[in-house]
mmCIF file with all atom_site columns, C-alpha atoms in Angstrom:
data_model
loop_
_atom_site.group_PDB
_atom_site.id
_atom_site.type_symbol
_atom_site.label_atom_id
_atom_site.label_alt_id
_atom_site.label_comp_id
_atom_site.label_asym_id
_atom_site.label_entity_id
_atom_site.label_seq_id
_atom_site.pdbx_PDB_ins_code
_atom_site.Cartn_x
_atom_site.Cartn_y
_atom_site.Cartn_z
_atom_site.occupancy
_atom_site.B_iso_or_equiv
_atom_site.pdbx_formal_charge
_atom_site.auth_seq_id
_atom_site.auth_comp_id
_atom_site.auth_asym_id
_atom_site.auth_atom_id
_atom_site.pdbx_PDB_model_num
ATOM 1  C CA . MET L 1 1  ? 110.545 102.832 119.699 1.00 0.00 ? 1  MET L CA 1
ATOM 2  C CA . PRO L 1 2  ? 107.896 105.125 121.362 1.00 0.00 ? 2  PRO L CA 1
ATOM 3  C CA . ILE L 1 3  ? 104.270 104.498 119.958 1.00 0.00 ? 3  ILE L CA 1
ATOM 4  C CA . LYS L 1 4  ? 102.301 107.470 119.251 1.00 0.00 ? 4  LYS L CA 1
ATOM 5  C CA . HIS L 1 5  ? 98.378  107.239 119.162 1.00 0.00 ? 5  HIS L CA 1
ATOM 6  C CA . ALA L 1 6  ? 95.607  109.721 118.278 1.00 0.00 ? 6  ALA L CA 1
ATOM 7  C CA . PHE L 1 7  ? 91.835  110.097 117.497 1.00 0.00 ? 7  PHE L CA 1
ATOM 8  C CA . PHE L 1 8  ? 91.119  112.607 114.961 1.00 0.00 ? 8  PHE L CA 1
ATOM 9  C CA . THR L 1 9  ? 88.052  114.677 114.113 1.00 0.00 ? 9  THR L CA 1
ATOM 10 C CA . ARG L 1 10 ? 86.423  114.435 110.539 1.00 0.00 ? 10 ARG L CA 1
ATOM 11 C CA . TYR L 1 11 ? 87.563  117.986 109.533 1.00 0.00 ? 11 TYR L CA 1
ATOM 12 C CA . GLY L 1 12 ? 90.420  118.921 107.229 1.00 0.00 ? 12 GLY L CA 1
ATOM 13 C CA . GLY L 1 13 ? 90.469  116.248 104.831 1.00 0.00 ? 13 GLY L CA 1
ATOM 14 C CA . VAL L 1 14 ? 89.546  115.470 101.141 1.00 0.00 ? 14 VAL L CA 1
ATOM 15 C CA . SER L 1 15 ? 86.597  112.863 101.354 1.00 0.00 ? 15 SER L CA 1
ATOM 16 C CA . PRO L 1 16 ? 83.283  113.843 100.341 1.00 0.00 ? 16 PRO L CA 1
ATOM 17 C CA . LYS L 1 17 ? 79.875  113.013 102.129 1.00 0.00 ? 17 LYS L CA 1
ATOM 18 C CA . PRO L 1 18 ? 79.245  110.674 103.750 1.00 0.00 ? 18 PRO L CA 1
ATOM 19 C CA . PHE L 1 19 ? 82.879  110.323 104.900 1.00 0.00 ? 19 PHE L CA 1
ATOM 20 C CA . ASP L 1 20 ? 83.142  114.178 105.607 1.00 0.00 ? 20 ASP L CA 1
ATOM 21 C CA . SER L 1 21 ? 86.413  114.793 105.527 1.00 0.00 ? 21 SER L CA 1
ATOM 22 C CA . LEU L 1 22 ? 89.260  113.315 107.267 1.00 0.00 ? 22 LEU L CA 1
ATOM 23 C CA . ASN L 1 23 ? 88.472  109.726 106.966 1.00 0.00 ? 23 ASN L CA 1
ATOM 24 C CA . ILE L 1 24 ? 91.475  107.329 107.298 1.00 0.00 ? 24 ILE L CA 1
ATOM 25 C CA . ASP L 1 25 ? 89.409  104.286 107.474 1.00 0.00 ? 25 ASP L CA 1
ATOM 26 C CA . SER L 1 26 ? 90.631  101.830 104.483 1.00 0.00 ? 26 SER L CA 1
ATOM 27 C CA . ILE L 1 27 ? 87.594  99.588  104.880 1.00 0.00 ? 27 ILE L CA 1
ATOM 28 C CA . SER L 1 28 ? 84.757  102.422 105.118 1.00 0.00 ? 28 SER L CA 1
ATOM 29 C CA . GLY L 1 29 ? 83.961  102.390 101.482 1.00 0.00 ? 29 GLY L CA 1
ATOM 30 C CA . ASP L 1 30 ? 85.607  105.824 100.824 1.00 0.00 ? 30 ASP L CA 1
ATOM 31 C CA . ASP L 1 31 ? 87.640  106.175 97.689  1.00 0.00 ? 31 ASP L CA 1
ATOM 32 C CA . GLU L 1 32 ? 91.238  104.426 98.298  1.00 0.00 ? 32 GLU L CA 1
ATOM 33 C CA . ASN L 1 33 ? 92.881  107.926 96.894  1.00 0.00 ? 33 ASN L CA 1
ATOM 34 C CA . ASN L 1 34 ? 91.271  109.987 99.278  1.00 0.00 ? 34 ASN L CA 1
ATOM 35 C CA . VAL L 1 35 ? 92.131  107.694 102.230 1.00 0.00 ? 35 VAL L CA 1
ATOM 36 C CA . VAL L 1 36 ? 95.733  108.022 101.359 1.00 0.00 ? 36 VAL L CA 1
ATOM 37 C CA . LYS L 1 37 ? 95.489  111.694 101.047 1.00 0.00 ? 37 LYS L CA 1
ATOM 38 C CA . ASN L 1 38 ? 93.715  111.843 104.374 1.00 0.00 ? 38 ASN L CA 1
ATOM 39 C CA . ARG L 1 39 ? 96.399  109.720 105.994 1.00 0.00 ? 39 ARG L CA 1
ATOM 40 C CA . ALA L 1 40 ? 99.187  112.012 104.591 1.00 0.00 ? 40 ALA L CA 1
ATOM 41 C CA . ILE L 1 41 ? 97.215  114.975 106.204 1.00 0.00 ? 41 ILE L CA 1
ATOM 42 C CA . ALA L 1 42 ? 96.941  113.372 109.623 1.00 0.00 ? 42 ALA L CA 1
ATOM 43 C CA . LEU L 1 43 ? 100.225 111.528 109.721 1.00 0.00 ? 43 LEU L CA 1
ATOM 44 C CA . LYS L 1 44 ? 102.018 115.020 108.891 1.00 0.00 ? 44 LYS L CA 1
ATOM 45 C CA . HIS L 1 45 ? 101.350 116.198 112.370 1.00 0.00 ? 45 HIS L CA 1
ATOM 46 C CA . PHE L 1 46 ? 103.464 113.331 113.769 1.00 0.00 ? 46 PHE L CA 1
ATOM 47 C CA . GLY L 1 47 ? 106.166 113.653 111.185 1.00 0.00 ? 47 GLY L CA 1
ATOM 48 C CA . ALA L 1 48 ? 105.497 109.940 110.248 1.00 0.00 ? 48 ALA L CA 1
ATOM 49 C CA . ASN L 1 49 ? 104.784 108.179 107.182 1.00 0.00 ? 49 ASN L CA 1
ATOM 50 C CA . GLU L 1 50 ? 101.861 105.606 106.131 1.00 0.00 ? 50 GLU L CA 1
ATOM 51 C CA . LEU L 1 51 ? 104.661 102.594 106.423 1.00 0.00 ? 51 LEU L CA 1
ATOM 52 C CA . LEU L 1 52 ? 104.684 103.426 110.224 1.00 0.00 ? 52 LEU L CA 1
ATOM 53 C CA . MET L 1 53 ? 100.716 103.302 110.512 1.00 0.00 ? 53 MET L CA 1
ATOM 54 C CA . LEU L 1 54 ? 98.793  100.708 112.131 1.00 0.00 ? 54 LEU L CA 1
ATOM 55 C CA . GLU L 1 55 ? 94.977  100.557 111.627 1.00 0.00 ? 55 GLU L CA 1
ATOM 56 C CA . GLY L 1 56 ? 92.828  98.936  114.284 1.00 0.00 ? 56 GLY L CA 1
ATOM 57 C CA . LYS L 1 57 ? 89.135  98.576  114.234 1.00 0.00 ? 57 LYS L CA 1
ATOM 58 C CA . GLN L 1 58 ? 87.925  100.991 117.020 1.00 0.00 ? 58 GLN L CA 1
ATOM 59 C CA . HIS L 1 59 ? 84.846  98.861  118.333 1.00 0.00 ? 59 HIS L CA 1
ATOM 60 C CA . SER L 1 60 ? 86.409  95.497  118.570 1.00 0.00 ? 60 SER L CA 1
ATOM 61 C CA . ASN L 1 61 ? 87.019  93.257  121.551 1.00 0.00 ? 61 ASN L CA 1
ATOM 62 C CA . LYS L 1 62 ? 90.321  91.987  119.904 1.00 0.00 ? 62 LYS L CA 1
ATOM 63 C CA . VAL L 1 63 ? 93.790  92.658  121.200 1.00 0.00 ? 63 VAL L CA 1
ATOM 64 C CA . PHE L 1 64 ? 96.991  92.474  119.210 1.00 0.00 ? 64 PHE L CA 1
ATOM 65 C CA . LYS L 1 65 ? 100.329 92.829  120.295 1.00 0.00 ? 65 LYS L CA 1
ATOM 66 C CA . VAL L 1 66 ? 102.784 94.459  117.705 1.00 0.00 ? 66 VAL L CA 1
ATOM 67 C CA . THR L 1 67 ? 106.332 92.962  117.941 1.00 0.00 ? 67 THR L CA 1
ATOM 68 C CA . ASN L 1 68 ? 107.880 94.450  114.767 1.00 0.00 ? 68 ASN L CA 1
ATOM 69 C CA . PRO L 1 69 ? 108.066 97.996  113.370 1.00 0.00 ? 69 PRO L CA 1
#
């Protein structure tokens, strides 16, 4: 299964300040409903859904091997 990855700008989502606006980070403190809506907006560009999304912490020194979809 090919893996697609992306980095997004903060434009085009539903979150208010200070998350402005396309926040897809589930641990940022943003409202969970906003994060779900923002993820749907971002994933629509890939033709994917939330069940296929893996979230990682960008500024981490840990490496994870994903073996199952």
